The first five atom37 places (N, CA, C, CB, O) and aatype in JSON, in Angstrom:
{
  "aatype": [12, 0, 6, 11, 14, 0, 0, 11, 11, 11, 0, 16, 1, 15, 0, 15, 0, 1, 11, 1, 16, 1, 5, 16, 14, 11, 1, 16, 0, 19, 2, 1, 7, 1, 10, 7, 5, 19, 1, 16, 0, 0, 1, 0, 19, 6, 3, 0, 9, 0, 15, 7, 3, 11, 0, 11, 0, 5, 0, 0, 10, 11, 0, 0, 6, 14, 1, 9, 0, 1, 7, 7, 1, 5, 7, 0, 19, 8, 17, 1, 16, 0, 0, 1, 11, 9, 15, 1, 10, 0, 0, 1, 19, 1, 11, 12, 0],
  "atom_mask": [
    [1, 1, 1, 1, 1],
    [1, 1, 1, 1, 1],
    [1, 1, 1, 1, 1],
    [1, 1, 1, 1, 1],
    [1, 1, 1, 1, 1],
    [1, 1, 1, 1, 1],
    [1, 1, 1, 1, 1],
    [1, 1, 1, 1, 1],
    [1, 1, 1, 1, 1],
    [1, 1, 1, 1, 1],
    [1, 1, 1, 1, 1],
    [1, 1, 1, 1, 1],
    [1, 1, 1, 1, 1],
    [1, 1, 1, 1, 1],
    [1, 1, 1, 1, 1],
    [1, 1, 1, 1, 1],
    [1, 1, 1, 1, 1],
    [1, 1, 1, 1, 1],
    [1, 1, 1, 1, 1],
    [1, 1, 1, 1, 1],
    [1, 1, 1, 1, 1],
    [1, 1, 1, 1, 1],
    [1, 1, 1, 1, 1],
    [1, 1, 1, 1, 1],
    [1, 1, 1, 1, 1],
    [1, 1, 1, 1, 1],
    [1, 1, 1, 1, 1],
    [1, 1, 1, 1, 1],
    [1, 1, 1, 1, 1],
    [1, 1, 1, 1, 1],
    [1, 1, 1, 1, 1],
    [1, 1, 1, 1, 1],
    [1, 1, 1, 0, 1],
    [1, 1, 1, 1, 1],
    [1, 1, 1, 1, 1],
    [1, 1, 1, 0, 1],
    [1, 1, 1, 1, 1],
    [1, 1, 1, 1, 1],
    [1, 1, 1, 1, 1],
    [1, 1, 1, 1, 1],
    [1, 1, 1, 1, 1],
    [1, 1, 1, 1, 1],
    [1, 1, 1, 1, 1],
    [1, 1, 1, 1, 1],
    [1, 1, 1, 1, 1],
    [1, 1, 1, 1, 1],
    [1, 1, 1, 1, 1],
    [1, 1, 1, 1, 1],
    [1, 1, 1, 1, 1],
    [1, 1, 1, 1, 1],
    [1, 1, 1, 1, 1],
    [1, 1, 1, 0, 1],
    [1, 1, 1, 1, 1],
    [1, 1, 1, 1, 1],
    [1, 1, 1, 1, 1],
    [1, 1, 1, 1, 1],
    [1, 1, 1, 1, 1],
    [1, 1, 1, 1, 1],
    [1, 1, 1, 1, 1],
    [1, 1, 1, 1, 1],
    [1, 1, 1, 1, 1],
    [1, 1, 1, 1, 1],
    [1, 1, 1, 1, 1],
    [1, 1, 1, 1, 1],
    [1, 1, 1, 1, 1],
    [1, 1, 1, 1, 1],
    [1, 1, 1, 1, 1],
    [1, 1, 1, 1, 1],
    [1, 1, 1, 1, 1],
    [1, 1, 1, 1, 1],
    [1, 1, 1, 0, 1],
    [1, 1, 1, 0, 1],
    [1, 1, 1, 1, 1],
    [1, 1, 1, 1, 1],
    [1, 1, 1, 0, 1],
    [1, 1, 1, 1, 1],
    [1, 1, 1, 1, 1],
    [1, 1, 1, 1, 1],
    [1, 1, 1, 1, 1],
    [1, 1, 1, 1, 1],
    [1, 1, 1, 1, 1],
    [1, 1, 1, 1, 1],
    [1, 1, 1, 1, 1],
    [1, 1, 1, 1, 1],
    [1, 1, 1, 1, 1],
    [1, 1, 1, 1, 1],
    [1, 1, 1, 1, 1],
    [1, 1, 1, 1, 1],
    [1, 1, 1, 1, 1],
    [1, 1, 1, 1, 1],
    [1, 1, 1, 1, 1],
    [1, 1, 1, 1, 1],
    [1, 1, 1, 1, 1],
    [1, 1, 1, 1, 1],
    [1, 1, 1, 1, 1],
    [1, 1, 1, 1, 1],
    [1, 1, 1, 1, 1]
  ],
  "atom_positions": [
    [[0.71, -1.34, 0.0], [0.42, 0.14, -0.15], [1.18, 1.24, -0.14], [-0.26, 0.45, 0.61], [2.36, 1.16, 0.22]],
    [[0.56, 2.6, -0.58], [1.08, 3.36, -1.03], [0.83, 3.8, 0.56], [0.69, 3.98, -2.38], [-0.16, 3.34, 1.12]],
    [[1.9, 4.87, 1.44], [1.19, 5.73, 2.48], [1.52, 6.87, 2.27], [1.4, 5.48, 3.83], [2.37, 7.48, 1.62]],
    [[0.47, 7.1, 3.13], [0.05, 9.41, 2.8], [0.79, 9.88, 2.99], [-0.94, 10.55, 3.61], [1.44, 9.5, 3.97]],
    [[1.27, 11.1, 2.19], [2.09, 11.88, 2.28], [1.85, 12.51, 3.45], [2.19, 12.55, 1.29], [0.7, 12.3, 3.83]],
    [[2.65, 13.4, 4.38], [2.85, 13.9, 5.67], [1.76, 15.05, 5.44], [4.47, 14.35, 6.08], [1.75, 15.57, 4.32]],
    [[1.13, 15.36, 6.09], [0.3, 16.51, 6.13], [0.64, 18.09, 6.1], [-0.31, 16.32, 7.15], [0.58, 18.46, 7.28]],
    [[0.84, 18.79, 5.57], [1.46, 19.75, 5.33], [1.21, 20.57, 6.4], [1.23, 20.21, 4.17], [0.27, 20.21, 7.1]],
    [[1.86, 21.69, 6.78], [1.53, 22.42, 8.24], [1.16, 23.75, 7.08], [3.18, 22.66, 9.79], [1.71, 24.05, 6.02]],
    [[0.22, 24.24, 7.66], [-0.45, 25.68, 7.08], [0.34, 26.6, 8.07], [-2.39, 25.88, 7.24], [0.64, 26.37, 9.24]],
    [[0.64, 27.93, 7.18], [1.3, 28.42, 8.64], [0.35, 29.41, 8.94], [2.94, 29.08, 8.65], [-0.47, 29.71, 8.08]],
    [[0.33, 30.1, 10.32], [-0.89, 31.01, 10.76], [-0.72, 32.1, 10.44], [-1.24, 31.12, 12.04], [0.35, 32.66, 10.21]],
    [[-2.64, 32.82, 10.38], [-2.92, 34.1, 9.82], [-2.5, 34.92, 10.88], [-4.36, 34.34, 9.37], [-1.45, 35.31, 11.38]],
    [[-3.83, 35.03, 11.06], [-4.28, 35.69, 12.18], [-3.08, 35.58, 13.62], [-5.81, 34.97, 12.47], [-2.41, 34.67, 14.12]],
    [[-3.31, 37.14, 13.92], [-2.01, 37.27, 15.43], [-2.18, 36.43, 16.41], [-1.99, 38.68, 16.37], [-1.41, 35.88, 17.2]],
    [[-3.63, 36.43, 16.21], [-3.88, 35.57, 17.36], [-3.87, 33.64, 17.27], [-5.36, 36.14, 17.79], [-4.03, 32.76, 18.11]],
    [[-3.67, 33.65, 16.15], [-3.39, 31.86, 16.3], [-1.77, 32.09, 16.15], [-4.25, 30.55, 14.72], [-1.08, 31.15, 16.55]],
    [[-1.25, 32.96, 15.75], [0.34, 32.86, 15.79], [1.06, 33.06, 17.37], [0.96, 34.13, 14.73], [2.21, 32.69, 17.61]],
    [[0.16, 33.72, 18.38], [0.77, 33.63, 19.38], [0.29, 32.51, 20.17], [0.76, 34.75, 19.94], [0.98, 32.18, 21.13]],
    [[-1.03, 31.71, 19.87], [-1.47, 30.76, 20.66], [-0.56, 29.45, 20.43], [-2.94, 30.57, 20.39], [-0.61, 28.51, 21.23]],
    [[0.39, 29.44, 19.11], [1.22, 28.41, 17.63], [2.07, 28.81, 19.15], [1.79, 29.08, 15.27], [1.8, 27.98, 20.01]],
    [[3.02, 29.9, 19.63], [3.52, 30.04, 20.37], [3.29, 29.39, 22.04], [3.5, 31.06, 20.06], [3.97, 28.64, 22.75]],
    [[2.26, 29.94, 22.18], [2.36, 29.32, 24.02], [1.84, 28.46, 24.05], [1.78, 29.99, 25.28], [1.7, 28.18, 25.24]],
    [[1.23, 27.47, 23.23], [0.79, 26.12, 23.08], [2.5, 24.99, 24.51], [0.84, 25.76, 20.6], [2.72, 24.65, 25.67]],
    [[3.21, 24.96, 22.81], [4.58, 23.92, 23.84], [4.73, 24.71, 25.51], [6.76, 24.14, 22.8], [4.86, 24.0, 26.51]],
    [[4.7, 26.18, 25.58], [5.11, 26.26, 26.92], [3.93, 25.5, 27.99], [5.33, 27.9, 27.24], [4.06, 24.65, 28.87]],
    [[3.17, 25.96, 27.64], [1.84, 25.48, 28.24], [2.04, 24.34, 28.68], [0.69, 25.42, 27.41], [2.13, 23.95, 29.84]],
    [[2.17, 23.41, 27.07], [1.6, 21.89, 27.0], [3.32, 21.43, 28.67], [1.84, 20.8, 24.36], [3.13, 20.9, 29.77]],
    [[4.14, 21.72, 28.33], [4.95, 21.67, 29.3], [4.94, 21.86, 30.75], [5.56, 22.24, 28.99], [5.39, 21.01, 31.53]],
    [[4.3, 23.25, 31.21], [3.87, 23.53, 32.61], [2.91, 22.33, 32.51], [3.19, 25.14, 33.0], [3.44, 21.26, 32.81]],
    [[1.81, 22.29, 32.21], [0.81, 21.33, 32.76], [1.53, 19.31, 32.76], [-0.77, 21.64, 31.5], [1.08, 18.36, 33.4]],
    [[2.41, 19.35, 32.04], [3.03, 18.05, 32.35], [3.45, 18.21, 33.35], [3.94, 17.52, 31.62], [2.69, 17.65, 34.13]],
    [[4.3, 18.67, 33.89], [4.87, 18.79, 34.86], [4.0, 18.95, 36.54], [0.0, 0.0, 0.0], [4.34, 18.34, 37.55]],
    [[2.84, 19.91, 36.43], [2.51, 19.84, 37.17], [0.88, 18.73, 37.17], [2.73, 21.1, 37.43], [-0.2, 18.85, 37.75]],
    [[1.35, 17.88, 36.37], [0.45, 16.81, 36.61], [1.48, 15.2, 36.88], [-0.67, 16.79, 35.11], [1.0, 14.13, 37.24]],
    [[2.36, 15.36, 36.71], [3.82, 14.55, 37.26], [3.8, 14.84, 38.51], [0.0, 0.0, 0.0], [3.89, 13.75, 39.08]],
    [[3.76, 15.34, 38.99], [3.59, 16.48, 40.05], [2.52, 15.59, 40.85], [2.99, 18.19, 39.42], [2.94, 14.93, 41.8]],
    [[0.76, 15.54, 40.41], [0.05, 15.07, 41.07], [0.23, 13.59, 40.91], [-1.07, 15.6, 40.86], [-0.37, 13.02, 41.82]],
    [[0.8, 12.78, 40.14], [0.82, 11.58, 40.24], [2.13, 10.83, 40.92], [0.56, 11.24, 39.02], [2.25, 9.61, 41.01]],
    [[2.96, 11.71, 41.34], [4.57, 10.96, 42.43], [3.83, 11.31, 43.26], [6.48, 11.6, 42.59], [4.51, 10.87, 44.19]],
    [[2.62, 11.94, 43.96], [2.27, 12.37, 45.2], [1.36, 11.73, 45.37], [2.06, 13.58, 45.46], [0.82, 12.03, 46.43]],
    [[0.6, 10.52, 44.57], [-0.24, 9.5, 44.66], [0.3, 8.81, 44.81], [-0.95, 9.19, 43.97], [-0.11, 8.23, 45.82]],
    [[1.51, 8.17, 44.24], [2.31, 7.32, 43.88], [2.47, 6.72, 45.19], [3.45, 7.81, 43.16], [2.17, 5.63, 45.68]],
    [[3.11, 7.93, 45.66], [3.92, 8.03, 46.76], [2.7, 7.0, 48.02], [4.31, 10.0, 47.11], [2.75, 5.97, 48.69]],
    [[1.89, 7.97, 47.78], [1.09, 7.27, 48.84], [0.84, 5.96, 48.71], [-0.1, 7.79, 48.99], [0.84, 5.32, 49.77]],
    [[0.63, 5.36, 47.71], [-0.08, 4.17, 47.25], [1.08, 3.42, 47.92], [-0.44, 3.93, 45.51], [0.67, 2.67, 48.8]],
    [[2.18, 3.42, 47.79], [3.57, 2.86, 47.91], [3.67, 2.44, 49.51], [4.8, 4.06, 47.42], [3.92, 1.31, 49.94]],
    [[3.39, 3.7, 50.31], [3.41, 3.43, 51.55], [1.98, 2.52, 51.99], [3.6, 4.8, 52.27], [1.85, 1.67, 52.87]],
    [[1.26, 2.92, 51.28], [-0.04, 1.9, 51.38], [0.3, 0.27, 51.48], [-0.99, 2.11, 49.94], [0.49, -0.28, 52.57]],
    [[0.36, -0.45, 50.17], [1.56, -1.23, 49.74], [2.6, -1.74, 51.06], [2.41, -0.21, 48.65], [2.5, -2.95, 51.26]],
    [[3.39, -1.14, 51.83], [4.34, -1.32, 52.23], [3.39, -1.53, 53.64], [5.5, -0.31, 51.92], [4.12, -2.2, 54.37]],
    [[2.43, -1.33, 54.19], [1.64, -1.87, 55.04], [2.12, -0.65, 56.69], [0.0, 0.0, 0.0], [1.92, -1.0, 57.86]],
    [[2.64, 0.5, 56.33], [2.44, 0.82, 57.65], [2.09, 2.18, 57.98], [3.49, 0.5, 58.3], [2.68, 3.18, 57.59]],
    [[1.64, 2.15, 58.32], [0.57, 3.48, 58.8], [0.81, 4.62, 58.57], [0.32, 3.69, 60.11], [0.42, 5.49, 57.8]],
    [[2.17, 4.4, 60.05], [3.05, 5.87, 60.19], [2.61, 6.6, 58.69], [5.13, 5.58, 60.32], [1.84, 7.49, 58.33]],
    [[3.9, 5.33, 57.87], [4.53, 6.24, 56.5], [3.39, 6.66, 55.74], [5.58, 5.33, 55.38], [3.34, 7.7, 55.09]],
    [[2.47, 5.79, 55.85], [0.86, 5.97, 54.99], [0.64, 7.32, 55.4], [-0.67, 4.84, 55.52], [0.99, 8.14, 54.55]],
    [[0.16, 7.8, 56.5], [-0.22, 8.8, 56.99], [0.86, 10.09, 56.62], [-0.44, 8.43, 58.38], [0.39, 11.16, 56.23]],
    [[1.96, 9.96, 56.73], [3.01, 10.65, 56.54], [2.79, 11.14, 54.75], [4.39, 9.65, 57.0], [2.51, 12.32, 54.53]],
    [[2.88, 10.45, 53.91], [3.26, 10.19, 52.94], [1.56, 11.26, 52.62], [3.75, 8.44, 52.58], [1.72, 12.47, 52.48]],
    [[0.46, 10.83, 52.57], [-0.97, 11.28, 52.46], [-0.74, 13.05, 52.92], [-2.14, 10.2, 53.68], [-1.25, 13.86, 52.15]],
    [[-0.1, 13.52, 53.98], [-0.09, 14.77, 54.36], [0.79, 15.32, 53.65], [0.08, 14.99, 55.59], [0.48, 16.32, 52.99]],
    [[1.77, 14.91, 53.62], [2.81, 15.14, 52.04], [2.1, 15.35, 50.79], [3.76, 13.75, 51.6], [2.3, 16.46, 50.31]],
    [[1.31, 14.58, 50.12], [0.24, 14.4, 49.01], [-0.89, 15.59, 48.94], [-0.53, 12.97, 49.27], [-1.24, 16.4, 48.08]],
    [[-1.3, 15.25, 50.4], [-2.71, 16.12, 49.64], [-2.73, 17.73, 49.42], [-4.1, 15.91, 50.63], [-3.62, 18.11, 48.66]],
    [[-2.15, 18.42, 49.8], [-1.6, 19.86, 49.17], [-1.0, 19.89, 47.76], [-0.43, 20.42, 50.06], [-1.22, 20.87, 47.05]],
    [[0.03, 18.46, 47.14], [0.35, 18.77, 45.88], [-0.66, 18.16, 45.12], [1.66, 18.4, 45.5], [-0.59, 18.37, 43.91]],
    [[-1.47, 17.53, 45.47], [-2.71, 17.14, 44.49], [-4.01, 17.89, 44.35], [-3.18, 15.87, 44.85], [-4.82, 17.84, 43.42]],
    [[-4.06, 18.83, 45.81], [-5.13, 19.67, 45.49], [-4.52, 20.77, 44.69], [-5.9, 20.17, 46.72], [-5.08, 20.99, 43.62]],
    [[-3.24, 21.68, 45.04], [-2.65, 22.17, 43.76], [-3.22, 22.07, 42.72], [-1.63, 21.72, 43.47], [-3.99, 22.83, 42.14]],
    [[-2.59, 20.55, 42.34], [-2.62, 20.24, 40.88], [-4.03, 20.84, 40.26], [0.0, 0.0, 0.0], [-4.13, 21.62, 39.31]],
    [[-4.95, 20.35, 40.94], [-6.54, 20.66, 40.65], [-6.89, 22.37, 40.3], [0.0, 0.0, 0.0], [-7.63, 22.73, 39.38]],
    [[-6.12, 23.36, 41.3], [-6.65, 24.51, 41.4], [-6.11, 24.69, 40.11], [-6.37, 25.43, 42.57], [-6.88, 25.04, 39.21]],
    [[-4.58, 24.46, 39.8], [-4.16, 25.07, 38.78], [-4.99, 24.38, 37.04], [-2.45, 24.87, 39.02], [-4.87, 24.78, 35.88]],
    [[-5.69, 23.38, 37.59], [-5.94, 23.03, 36.12], [-5.32, 21.74, 35.53], [0.0, 0.0, 0.0], [-5.83, 21.23, 34.53]],
    [[-3.85, 21.01, 36.34], [-3.53, 19.86, 35.41], [-3.91, 18.63, 35.65], [-2.3, 19.71, 35.23], [-3.29, 17.68, 35.17]],
    [[-5.49, 18.38, 36.79], [-6.72, 17.94, 36.88], [-7.9, 18.78, 36.9], [-6.74, 17.28, 37.82], [-8.03, 20.0, 37.08]],
    [[-8.92, 17.65, 36.64], [-10.19, 18.97, 37.38], [-10.35, 18.87, 38.34], [-11.62, 19.13, 37.07], [-10.31, 17.71, 38.74]],
    [[-10.54, 19.57, 39.02], [-10.71, 20.09, 40.77], [-11.94, 18.54, 41.39], [-11.9, 22.42, 40.9], [-11.69, 18.13, 42.52]],
    [[-12.53, 18.18, 40.99], [-13.56, 17.35, 41.27], [-12.49, 15.96, 41.27], [-14.95, 17.46, 40.07], [-12.81, 15.12, 42.1]],
    [[-11.49, 15.69, 40.59], [-11.11, 15.01, 40.05], [-9.63, 14.79, 41.2], [-11.17, 15.46, 38.59], [-9.17, 13.75, 41.66]],
    [[-9.13, 16.41, 41.42], [-8.19, 16.11, 42.65], [-9.07, 15.63, 43.73], [-7.32, 17.43, 43.18], [-8.68, 14.64, 44.35]],
    [[-10.15, 16.12, 44.06], [-10.8, 15.54, 45.64], [-11.13, 14.38, 45.56], [-12.09, 16.18, 46.25], [-10.89, 13.7, 46.56]],
    [[-11.81, 13.68, 44.38], [-12.01, 12.28, 44.88], [-10.32, 11.65, 45.24], [-12.93, 11.3, 43.52], [-10.17, 10.92, 46.22]],
    [[-9.24, 11.99, 44.44], [-8.22, 10.87, 44.21], [-7.82, 10.91, 45.7], [-6.89, 11.14, 42.99], [-7.53, 9.85, 46.27]],
    [[-7.78, 12.49, 46.58], [-7.8, 12.6, 48.06], [-8.42, 11.84, 48.64], [-8.16, 13.6, 48.53], [-7.96, 10.95, 49.35]],
    [[-9.67, 12.09, 48.42], [-10.54, 11.16, 49.46], [-10.59, 9.63, 49.47], [-11.94, 11.49, 49.29], [-10.95, 8.91, 50.41]],
    [[-10.14, 9.25, 48.22], [-10.27, 7.67, 48.28], [-8.92, 7.35, 48.51], [-10.86, 6.89, 46.91], [-8.69, 6.14, 48.64]],
    [[-8.01, 8.09, 48.6], [-6.92, 7.93, 49.45], [-6.56, 8.07, 50.97], [-6.28, 8.55, 48.99], [-5.83, 7.5, 51.79]],
    [[-7.3, 8.95, 50.94], [-7.64, 8.98, 52.82], [-8.17, 7.65, 53.62], [-9.02, 10.13, 53.19], [-7.77, 7.05, 54.62]],
    [[-9.3, 7.45, 52.66], [-10.41, 6.18, 53.12], [-9.37, 4.9, 52.79], [-12.21, 6.1, 51.95], [-9.77, 3.77, 53.06]],
    [[-8.29, 5.03, 52.32], [-7.72, 3.75, 52.38], [-6.93, 3.52, 53.28], [-7.16, 3.42, 51.42], [-6.94, 2.45, 53.87]],
    [[-5.92, 4.66, 53.61], [-5.47, 5.02, 54.69], [-5.83, 4.82, 56.06], [-5.42, 5.92, 54.53], [-4.99, 4.52, 56.91]],
    [[-7.0, 4.98, 56.3], [-7.69, 4.87, 57.83], [-8.07, 3.75, 57.45], [-8.89, 5.92, 58.48], [-8.18, 3.24, 58.57]],
    [[-8.46, 2.7, 56.52], [-8.66, 1.81, 56.76], [-7.96, 0.67, 57.15], [-9.1, 1.79, 56.19], [-8.41, -0.43, 57.49]],
    [[-6.17, 1.27, 56.99], [-5.23, 0.45, 57.31], [-5.47, -0.08, 59.0], [-3.84, 1.24, 56.98], [-6.23, 0.43, 59.82]],
    [[-4.44, -1.41, 59.25], [-4.91, -1.79, 60.46], [-3.94, -0.92, 61.5], [-4.84, -3.45, 60.61], [-4.08, -1.02, 62.71]]
  ]
}
């Protein structure tokens, strides 16, 4: 089968489109970093829960909660998603023996 030729990129015409083209990669990089912080914080709590040490899990949750909430405020994740993640992690820590 013949391969499709690569799509030709059109030059942006309006000033607002040129600005958007400049800003998008920067915003994407910032948002990826923020999302990474949310995921790393949640993963730290998950690891502490898996280890079975309640004190360690509580400390990890205390450190992770503001990072996850900040990610929700800044738009890395939806604020309700952040709240749900915090709630579910807290419930799992609370359930530990």
